[in-house]
Coordinates of C-alpha atoms and ligand atoms in Angstrom, one line a residue:
X1460 CA -11.2 60.3 -14.6
X1461 CA -9.8 63.3 -12.5
X1462 CA -7.0 61.8 -10.1
X1463 CA -4.1 64.1 -10.0
X1464 CA -0.4 63.3 -8.0
X1465 CA 0.7 66.7 -6.8
X1466 CA 4.6 67.1 -6.5
X1467 CA 5.9 69.3 -3.9
X1468 CA 4.6 69.8 -0.5
X1469 CA 5.8 73.8 0.1
X1470 CA 4.0 77.5 -0.1
X1471 CA 2.6 76.9 -3.2
X1472 CA 1.7 73.2 -3.1
X1473 CA -0.2 74.1 0.1
X1474 CA -2.8 76.4 -1.9
X1475 CA -2.8 74.0 -4.7
X1476 CA -3.9 71.0 -2.6
X1477 CA -6.4 73.3 -0.6
X1478 CA -7.9 74.9 -3.8
X1479 CA -8.3 71.5 -5.4
X1480 CA -9.8 69.5 -2.3
X1481 CA -12.5 72.2 -2.3
X1482 CA -13.5 71.2 -6.0
X1483 CA -14.0 67.7 -6.0
X1484 CA -16.3 68.4 -9.4
X1485 CA -12.9 68.7 -10.9
X1486 CA -10.9 66.5 -9.1
X1487 CA -12.1 63.3 -7.8
X1488 CA -9.2 62.2 -5.7
X1489 CA -5.9 64.0 -4.4
X1490 CA -2.8 62.5 -4.0
X1491 CA 0.5 64.0 -2.3
X1492 CA 4.5 63.7 -3.1
X1493 CA 7.0 65.5 -1.7
X1494 CA 11.2 64.9 -0.2
X1495 CA 10.0 64.9 3.3
X1496 CA 6.4 63.0 3.3
X1497 CA 5.8 64.9 7.0
X1498 CA 5.3 68.2 5.0
X1499 CA 2.7 66.4 3.2
X1500 CA 1.1 64.5 6.1
X1501 CA 0.5 67.9 7.8
X1502 CA -1.4 69.1 4.6
X1503 CA -3.2 65.9 4.7
X1504 CA -4.0 66.4 8.1
X1505 CA -5.3 70.1 7.5
X1506 CA -7.3 69.3 4.6
X1507 CA -8.6 65.8 5.5
X1508 CA -7.9 62.1 4.2
X1509 CA -11.5 61.8 2.4
X1510 CA -10.0 64.6 0.0
X1511 CA -5.9 64.1 0.0
X1512 CA -6.3 59.8 -0.5
X1513 CA -2.3 59.3 -0.1
X1514 CA 0.7 60.9 1.1
X1515 CA 4.3 59.6 -0.4
X1516 CA 7.9 60.2 -0.3
X1517 CA 9.8 60.5 -3.4
X1518 CA 12.8 62.1 -4.6
X1519 CA 11.8 63.8 -8.2
X1520 CA 15.2 64.3 -9.1
X1521 CA 14.9 60.2 -9.5
X1522 CA 12.8 59.7 -12.7
X1523 CA 12.1 56.1 -11.8
X1524 CA 11.6 56.8 -8.5
X1525 CA 8.5 59.0 -10.1
X1526 CA 7.2 56.4 -12.4
X1527 CA 6.8 53.3 -9.6
X1528 CA 4.6 56.4 -7.4
X1529 CA 2.8 57.2 -10.9
X1530 CA 2.6 53.5 -11.8
X1531 CA 1.0 53.1 -7.8
X1532 CA -1.4 56.0 -7.7
X1533 CA -2.7 55.9 -11.0
X1534 CA -3.2 59.4 -11.7
X1535 CA -4.5 61.4 -15.0
X1536 CA -2.2 64.3 -14.3
X1537 CA 0.9 65.4 -12.5
X1538 CA 0.7 69.3 -11.0
X1539 CA 4.6 69.6 -10.5
X1540 CA 4.7 72.2 -7.8
X1541 CA 8.2 71.4 -6.7
X1542 CA 11.1 73.0 -8.0
X1543 CA 12.2 73.7 -11.7
X1544 CA 15.4 71.2 -11.0
X1545 CA 12.4 68.5 -11.1
X1546 CA 10.8 69.6 -14.2
X1547 CA 12.5 67.1 -16.6
X1548 CA 12.8 64.0 -14.3
X1549 CA 8.6 64.1 -13.9
X1550 CA 8.2 64.8 -17.5
X1551 CA 10.3 61.8 -18.1
X1552 CA 8.2 59.6 -15.9
X1553 CA 5.1 61.2 -17.2
X1554 CA 6.5 59.8 -21.0
X1555 CA 7.2 56.6 -19.3
X1556 CA 3.9 56.2 -18.1
X1557 CA 1.3 58.2 -20.3
X1558 CA 0.1 60.8 -17.7
X1559 CA -0.4 64.5 -18.3
X1560 CA 2.1 67.2 -16.6
X1561 CA 1.7 70.9 -15.4
X1562 CA 4.2 73.2 -13.8
X1563 CA 4.7 76.8 -12.8
X1564 CA 8.2 77.5 -13.8
X1565 CA 10.6 76.1 -16.4
X1566 CA 13.7 73.8 -16.1
X1567 CA 16.7 75.2 -15.0
X1568 CA 19.8 73.2 -14.4
X1569 CA 21.1 73.3 -10.8
X1570 CA 24.7 73.7 -11.5
X1571 CA 24.1 76.6 -13.9
X1572 CA 21.5 79.3 -13.3
X1573 CA 20.2 80.0 -16.1
X1574 CA 16.0 79.0 -17.3
X1575 CA 14.7 79.0 -20.5
X1576 CA 12.6 76.3 -22.4
X1577 CA 14.7 74.9 -24.9
X1578 CA 14.4 71.4 -23.0
X1579 CA 11.3 71.4 -22.1
X1580 CA 9.4 72.3 -25.8
X1581 CA 12.1 69.5 -27.1
X1582 CA 9.7 67.2 -26.0
X1583 CA 7.1 68.5 -27.9
X1584 CA 6.9 65.2 -30.2
X1585 CA 7.7 62.4 -27.6
X1586 CA 4.6 64.0 -25.9
X1587 CA 2.7 64.2 -29.1
X1588 CA 3.2 61.0 -30.1
X1589 CA 2.5 59.2 -26.6
X1590 CA -1.1 61.4 -26.6
X1591 CA -0.1 63.5 -23.2
X1592 CA 0.1 66.9 -23.0
X1593 CA 2.4 69.3 -20.6
X1594 CA 1.5 72.9 -19.5
X1595 CA 4.5 74.6 -18.9
X1596 CA 4.1 77.4 -16.5
X1597 CA 0.8 77.6 -15.3
X1598 CA 1.4 80.4 -12.2
X1599 CA 0.7 83.6 -12.1
X1600 CA 4.1 85.2 -14.0
X1601 CA 4.6 82.7 -15.7
X1602 CA 0.8 82.1 -16.4
X1603 CA -1.6 84.1 -15.9
X1604 CA 0.7 87.0 -17.6
X1605 CA 0.8 85.0 -20.6
X1606 CA -2.8 84.3 -20.4
X1607 CA -3.5 88.4 -19.9
X1608 CA -1.5 88.7 -23.1
X1609 CA -3.5 86.5 -25.1
X1610 CA -6.7 88.0 -23.8
X1611 CA -5.8 91.4 -24.9
X1612 CA -4.4 90.3 -28.4
X1613 CA -8.2 88.4 -29.0
X1614 CA -10.5 91.0 -27.6
X1615 CA -8.7 93.8 -27.6
X1616 CA -6.1 94.4 -30.8
X1617 CA -5.6 93.8 -34.4
X1618 CA -2.1 93.1 -33.4
X1619 CA -0.2 93.5 -30.3
X1620 CA 3.4 95.5 -30.3
X1621 CA 4.9 96.1 -26.7
X1622 CA 4.6 94.5 -23.7
X1623 CA 5.5 95.4 -20.1
X1624 CA 4.8 92.8 -17.5
X1625 CA 5.0 94.2 -14.3
X1626 CA 5.2 92.6 -10.4
X1627 CA 4.5 94.3 -7.7
X1628 CA 4.6 93.2 -4.2
X1629 CA 3.3 96.0 -2.0
X1630 CA 2.8 93.6 1.0
X1631 CA 4.8 94.0 4.3
X1632 CA 6.0 90.6 6.2
X1633 CA 7.7 92.1 8.8
X1634 CA 11.1 90.2 8.4
X1635 CA 14.3 92.3 7.9
X1636 CA 15.0 89.7 4.7
X1637 CA 12.9 87.1 2.8
X1638 CA 12.1 85.9 -0.3
X1639 CA 7.8 85.0 -1.0
X1640 CA 9.2 81.9 -3.0
X1641 CA 11.7 79.4 -2.7
X1642 CA 14.8 81.4 -1.7
X1643 CA 17.5 79.3 -3.6
X1644 CA 14.8 80.0 -7.1
X1645 CA 13.9 83.5 -6.0
X1646 CA 18.0 84.6 -5.4
X1647 CA 18.9 82.9 -9.0
X1648 CA 16.5 84.3 -10.5
X1649 CA 17.2 87.7 -9.7
X1650 CA 21.3 88.0 -9.1
X1651 CA 20.9 86.9 -12.7
X1652 CA 21.9 89.6 -15.9
X1653 CA 18.6 91.6 -17.3
X1654 CA 17.4 90.9 -20.0
X1655 CA 14.6 92.1 -22.7
X1656 CA 13.4 91.9 -26.3
X1657 CA 13.7 95.1 -29.1
X1658 CA 13.0 94.8 -32.5
X1659 CA 13.9 90.7 -32.9
X1660 CA 16.3 90.3 -30.5
X1661 CA 17.6 90.0 -26.8
X1662 CA 19.6 92.7 -25.2
X1663 CA 21.2 92.4 -21.8
X1664 CA 21.2 94.5 -18.7
X1665 CA 23.3 94.3 -15.6
X1666 CA 21.6 92.5 -12.9
X1667 CA 18.8 95.3 -11.0
X1668 CA 20.3 98.0 -12.9
X1669 CA 17.9 99.5 -14.9
X1670 CA 15.0 101.1 -12.8
X1671 CA 11.6 102.7 -13.4
X1672 CA 9.1 104.1 -10.6
X1673 CA 5.7 102.9 -11.5
X1674 CA 2.4 103.6 -10.1
X1675 CA 0.4 100.6 -9.4
X1676 CA -3.4 100.3 -8.5
X1677 CA -4.2 100.1 -5.3
X1678 CA -0.5 100.0 -4.0
X1679 CA 1.3 103.0 -4.8
X1680 CA 4.6 104.2 -6.4
X1681 CA 7.3 101.7 -6.4
X1682 CA 10.4 101.1 -7.9
X1683 CA 10.4 98.7 -10.4
X1684 CA 13.8 97.1 -12.0
X1685 CA 13.8 95.5 -14.9
X1686 CA 15.0 91.4 -15.0
X1687 CA 14.4 88.7 -17.3
X1688 CA 11.8 86.5 -16.5
X1689 CA 10.6 83.3 -18.5
X1690 CA 7.3 84.0 -19.7
X1691 CA 8.9 86.6 -22.0
X1692 CA 10.6 83.7 -24.0
X1693 CA 7.5 81.9 -25.0
X1694 CA 5.2 85.2 -25.3
X1695 CA 7.9 87.4 -27.9
X1696 CA 7.6 83.6 -30.0
X1697 CA 4.3 83.2 -30.1
X1698 CA 3.3 86.6 -30.7
X1699 CA 5.8 87.5 -33.3
X1700 CA 4.3 91.1 -33.9
X1701 CA 5.7 92.1 -30.3
X1702 CA 8.5 94.6 -30.9
X1703 CA 9.7 95.0 -27.7
X1704 CA 8.7 92.9 -24.3
X1705 CA 10.4 93.6 -20.8
X1706 CA 9.7 92.1 -17.2
X1707 CA 9.6 94.8 -14.4
X1708 CA 10.1 93.3 -10.6
X1709 CA 9.5 95.9 -7.7
X1710 CA 12.1 95.7 -4.7
X1711 CA 12.4 97.6 -2.0
X1712 CA 15.5 99.7 -0.9
X1713 CA 16.1 97.3 2.6
X1714 CA 15.6 94.0 0.7
X1715 CA 18.1 95.6 -2.4
X1716 CA 20.8 96.4 0.6
X1717 CA 20.8 92.7 1.9
X1718 CA 21.0 91.0 -1.1
X1719 CA 23.7 93.2 -1.9
X1720 CA 25.4 92.4 1.0
X1721 CA 24.8 88.6 0.9
X1722 CA 26.1 88.7 -2.7
X1723 CA 29.6 90.9 -1.8
X1724 CA 30.3 88.6 0.9
X1725 CA 29.7 85.1 -1.6
X1726 CA 26.5 83.8 0.4
X1727 CA 24.9 84.0 -3.0
X1728 CA 27.2 81.7 -4.9
X1729 CA 26.2 78.4 -6.7
X1730 CA 29.8 77.2 -6.7
X1731 CA 30.5 74.6 -3.6
X1732 CA 33.0 75.6 -1.1
X1733 CA 34.8 73.3 1.5
X1734 CA 33.7 73.5 4.8
X1735 CA 34.6 71.8 7.9
X1736 CA 35.4 68.5 5.3
X1737 CA 32.2 69.1 3.3
X1738 CA 31.4 70.5 0.2
X1739 CA 28.7 73.2 0.6
X1740 CA 27.0 75.3 -1.7
X1741 CA 26.5 79.3 -0.3
X1742 CA 23.3 79.7 -1.7
X1743 CA 21.7 76.1 -0.2
X1744 CA 23.2 76.9 2.9
X1745 CA 21.6 80.8 2.9
X1746 CA 18.2 79.1 1.8
X1747 CA 18.2 76.8 5.0
X1748 CA 18.8 80.0 6.9
X1749 CA 16.2 82.0 5.6
X1750 CA 12.4 82.3 6.7
X1751 CA 10.7 79.7 5.1
X1752 CA 7.8 81.6 2.5
X1753 CA 5.0 79.5 4.1
X1754 CA 5.7 80.6 7.1
X1755 CA 5.6 84.6 5.9
X1756 CA 1.8 84.4 6.1
X1757 CA 0.7 85.4 9.5
X1758 CA 0.9 88.8 9.9
X1759 CA 1.8 89.7 6.3
X1760 CA -0.3 92.8 5.3
X1761 CA -0.4 94.7 2.0
X1762 CA -1.3 93.5 -1.6
X1763 CA 0.6 92.6 -4.8
X1764 CA -0.2 93.8 -8.3
X1765 CA 0.7 92.1 -11.0
X1766 CA -0.7 92.9 -14.5
X1767 CA 0.4 93.1 -18.4
X1768 CA 0.5 96.3 -20.3
X1769 CA 0.1 95.7 -23.7
X1770 CA 0.3 98.6 -26.5
X1771 CA -1.1 97.7 -29.9
X1772 CA -3.5 98.9 -32.7
X1773 CA -6.9 98.8 -33.3
X1774 CA -8.6 100.1 -36.5
X1775 CA -5.3 101.4 -37.0
X1776 CA -5.1 103.4 -33.8
X1777 CA -2.3 102.7 -30.9
X1778 CA -3.9 101.9 -28.3
X1779 CA -2.5 100.7 -24.6
X1780 CA -4.3 98.5 -21.7
X1781 CA -3.1 97.0 -18.4
X1782 CA -4.7 93.9 -17.2
X1783 CA -4.3 93.1 -13.5
X1784 CA -4.9 91.8 -10.6
X1785 CA -4.3 92.9 -6.7
X1786 CA -4.1 90.2 -4.4
X1787 CA -4.1 91.1 -0.6
X1788 CA -2.1 88.9 1.4
X1789 CA -4.3 88.8 4.3
X1790 CA -6.9 87.5 3.1
X1791 CA -5.8 84.9 1.0
X1792 CA -4.2 83.6 4.9
X1793 CA -7.5 83.8 5.9
X1794 CA -8.8 81.6 3.3
X1795 CA -6.1 79.3 2.3
X1796 CA -3.5 80.1 5.4
X1797 CA -1.3 81.6 2.7
X1798 CA 0.6 84.8 1.8
X1799 CA -0.5 86.0 -1.4
X1800 CA 2.6 85.2 -4.1
X1801 CA 2.2 81.4 -3.1
X1802 CA -1.8 82.2 -3.8
X1803 CA -1.8 83.5 -7.0
X1804 CA 0.7 80.8 -8.1
X1805 CA -1.3 77.6 -6.7
X1806 CA -4.9 79.2 -7.8
X1807 CA -3.7 79.2 -11.8
X1808 CA -2.2 75.8 -11.4
X1809 CA -5.3 74.1 -10.0
X1810 CA -7.3 76.4 -13.0
X1811 CA -4.8 75.1 -15.6
X1812 CA -5.2 71.5 -14.0
X1813 CA -9.1 71.8 -13.8
X1814 CA -9.2 73.0 -17.8
X1815 CA -7.0 70.0 -18.9
X1816 CA -9.0 67.6 -16.9
X1817 CA -12.0 69.0 -18.5
X1818 CA -10.6 68.8 -21.8
X1819 CA -11.4 72.3 -22.9
X1820 CA -7.5 72.7 -22.8
X1821 CA -6.4 69.5 -23.8
X1822 CA -4.4 68.3 -27.1
X1823 CA -1.5 66.3 -27.2
X1824 CA 2.3 68.2 -27.1
X1825 CA 4.1 70.8 -24.7
X1826 CA 2.5 74.3 -24.6
X1827 CA 2.5 77.4 -23.3
X1828 CA -0.7 79.0 -21.7
X1829 CA -1.3 81.6 -24.2
X1830 CA -1.4 78.8 -26.9
X1831 CA -4.9 78.4 -25.7
X1832 CA -8.0 80.1 -25.9
X1833 CA -7.9 82.6 -22.3
X1834 CA -11.8 82.9 -22.4
X1835 CA -12.5 80.1 -19.6
X1836 CA -9.4 80.5 -18.0
X1837 CA -10.0 84.3 -17.2
X1838 CA -13.7 83.8 -16.5
X1839 CA -12.6 81.2 -13.6
X1840 CA -9.9 83.5 -12.2
X1841 CA -12.6 85.4 -11.5
X1842 CA -14.7 82.7 -10.0
X1843 CA -11.5 81.0 -7.8
X1844 CA -10.2 84.3 -6.1
X1845 CA -7.9 86.3 -8.5
X1846 CA -10.2 89.0 -10.0
X1847 CA -9.1 91.0 -12.8
X1848 CA -9.4 94.7 -13.7
X1849 CA -8.6 95.9 -17.6
X1850 CA -7.9 99.9 -18.1
X1851 CA -7.3 101.8 -21.1
X1852 CA -3.9 103.7 -20.1
X1853 CA -0.7 105.6 -21.2
X1854 CA 2.3 103.3 -22.4
X1855 CA 4.1 102.9 -19.0
X1856 CA 7.5 104.1 -18.3
X1857 CA 7.7 106.1 -21.4
X1858 CA 7.4 109.5 -19.9
X1859 CA 9.5 109.2 -17.4
Ligands
NDP120 P1 9.2 75.5 -1.5 O1 10.4 75.7 -1.1 O2 8.1 76.1 -0.6 O3 8.8 73.8 -1.8 C1 9.2 73.5 -3.1 C2 8.7 71.9 -2.3 O4 9.5 70.8 -3.3 C3 9.3 71.6 -1.0 O5 8.3 71.0 -0.5 C4 10.6 70.3 -1.4 O6 10.3 69.4 0.0 C5 10.0 69.9 -2.9 N1 11.0 69.2 -3.1 C6 12.3 70.1 -3.7 N2 13.4 69.1 -4.1 C7 12.5 68.1 -4.3 C8 12.7 66.6 -4.9 N3 13.9 66.1 -5.8 N4 11.9 65.7 -5.0 C9 10.5 66.0 -4.6 N5 10.3 67.0 -3.5 C10 11.2 68.3 -3.6 O7 9.0 76.2 -2.9 P2 7.6 77.2 -3.4 O8 6.4 76.3 -3.2 O9 8.0 78.6 -3.1 O10 7.4 77.3 -5.0 C11 7.0 75.9 -5.8 C12 7.8 76.3 -7.5 O11 6.3 77.0 -7.8 C13 8.8 76.6 -7.8 O12 9.4 75.7 -8.9 C14 8.7 78.1 -8.1 O13 9.8 78.6 -9.1 C15 7.3 78.1 -8.6 N6 6.4 79.4 -8.4 C16 6.2 79.7 -9.5 C17 5.5 81.2 -9.6 C18 4.7 81.8 -10.8 O14 4.2 82.7 -10.9 N7 4.9 81.2 -11.9 C19 5.8 82.1 -8.1 C20 6.0 81.5 -7.1 C21 6.8 80.3 -7.6 P3 11.5 69.8 1.3 O15 10.5 70.0 1.6 O16 12.0 68.3 1.6 O17 12.5 71.1 0.7

């Protein structure tokens, strides 16, 4: 049985639904649920009722609502592309009903801008005992970047030592300020302190304070800033030979200027404030006035380049490789009506789900992407829209 229940109907969900719908050999039936059912209905209309069989309203913060929905739909797998806040209630519902689980971002409590795997890794024994599987972080970063690392370790090195994951959006959406995925989650992520792993410990940096300029294939030189990103946590755990792991993301000056102003006036705060007799969270209000990331696709030009630099030893010699993908905003818009950031997240989620349902990536418990054999996943990236390259190169940033 390969019936899936997709929860969430935003930018990423649109890509997951369309990609799954195009592959009936992997996904026999698709059901779609979200907080705002009209968004599910719109997607169903676009894709067709023959593939999206049912649409439902659900508040996935409430585990019991998800339990009832799962009992009604009886899927083999729940694909969670709602928000990180819903990870635990949806995992609880999967446990109660004995259904497999997949997501693209790790759990984050709503009242604290802090994401880490501890909460979800704590489900390991319960999922094992129930005989069900959870695949965590099956987007691009985390997700594909973890698989790139596993692929490098398997095919190119005896031991891996240094990781630099780089995420460049070289695209232009023509807006003064917009985020490419959920604005609330995105701004919480980048306004946190930076953090990297070196010699067995985490080291913190002030938010967006460490900058290097890096030349991205098919994009060019872009200012790249050190951030903490969730795949660093699982990769240093699963590859203990790693001496240093860092994550870099590109931001333009215009984006950073807007962000600084918004921060300075308090608009990125998650502390509720009193406004005309109501409590409102400034960042949630900001999300409401910013462009919806799903709406950026039309007219978006340029490419993303996301990849993993891996340095390690092969036959006693040190070498570095870069594994990366370029994704073109206009092409993804033509294919599925989405910009490349939604696309690069949605396609890996579909591939991870297909591998779970086919039994290729299936073992009870809670797992990160790098814990499975990377080869078939890498093959499917090439087949389903995210072709990748491997080049031998110098260690990044070291010469600057
Ligand atoms: P959007 O904001 O576009 O969509 C989120 C969807 O979740 C909306 O349809 C929203 O409903 C729904 N939702 C929110 N709260 C609930 C709830 N309580 N119950 C049910 N549905 C709910 O976000 P994106 O599509 O941009 O991002 C989706 C996920 O993908 C996020 O978790 C994000 O962190 C992750 N992501 C991962 C990346 C990766 O590479 N790993 C990259 C980019 C994103 P409503 O319409 O009512 O608000």
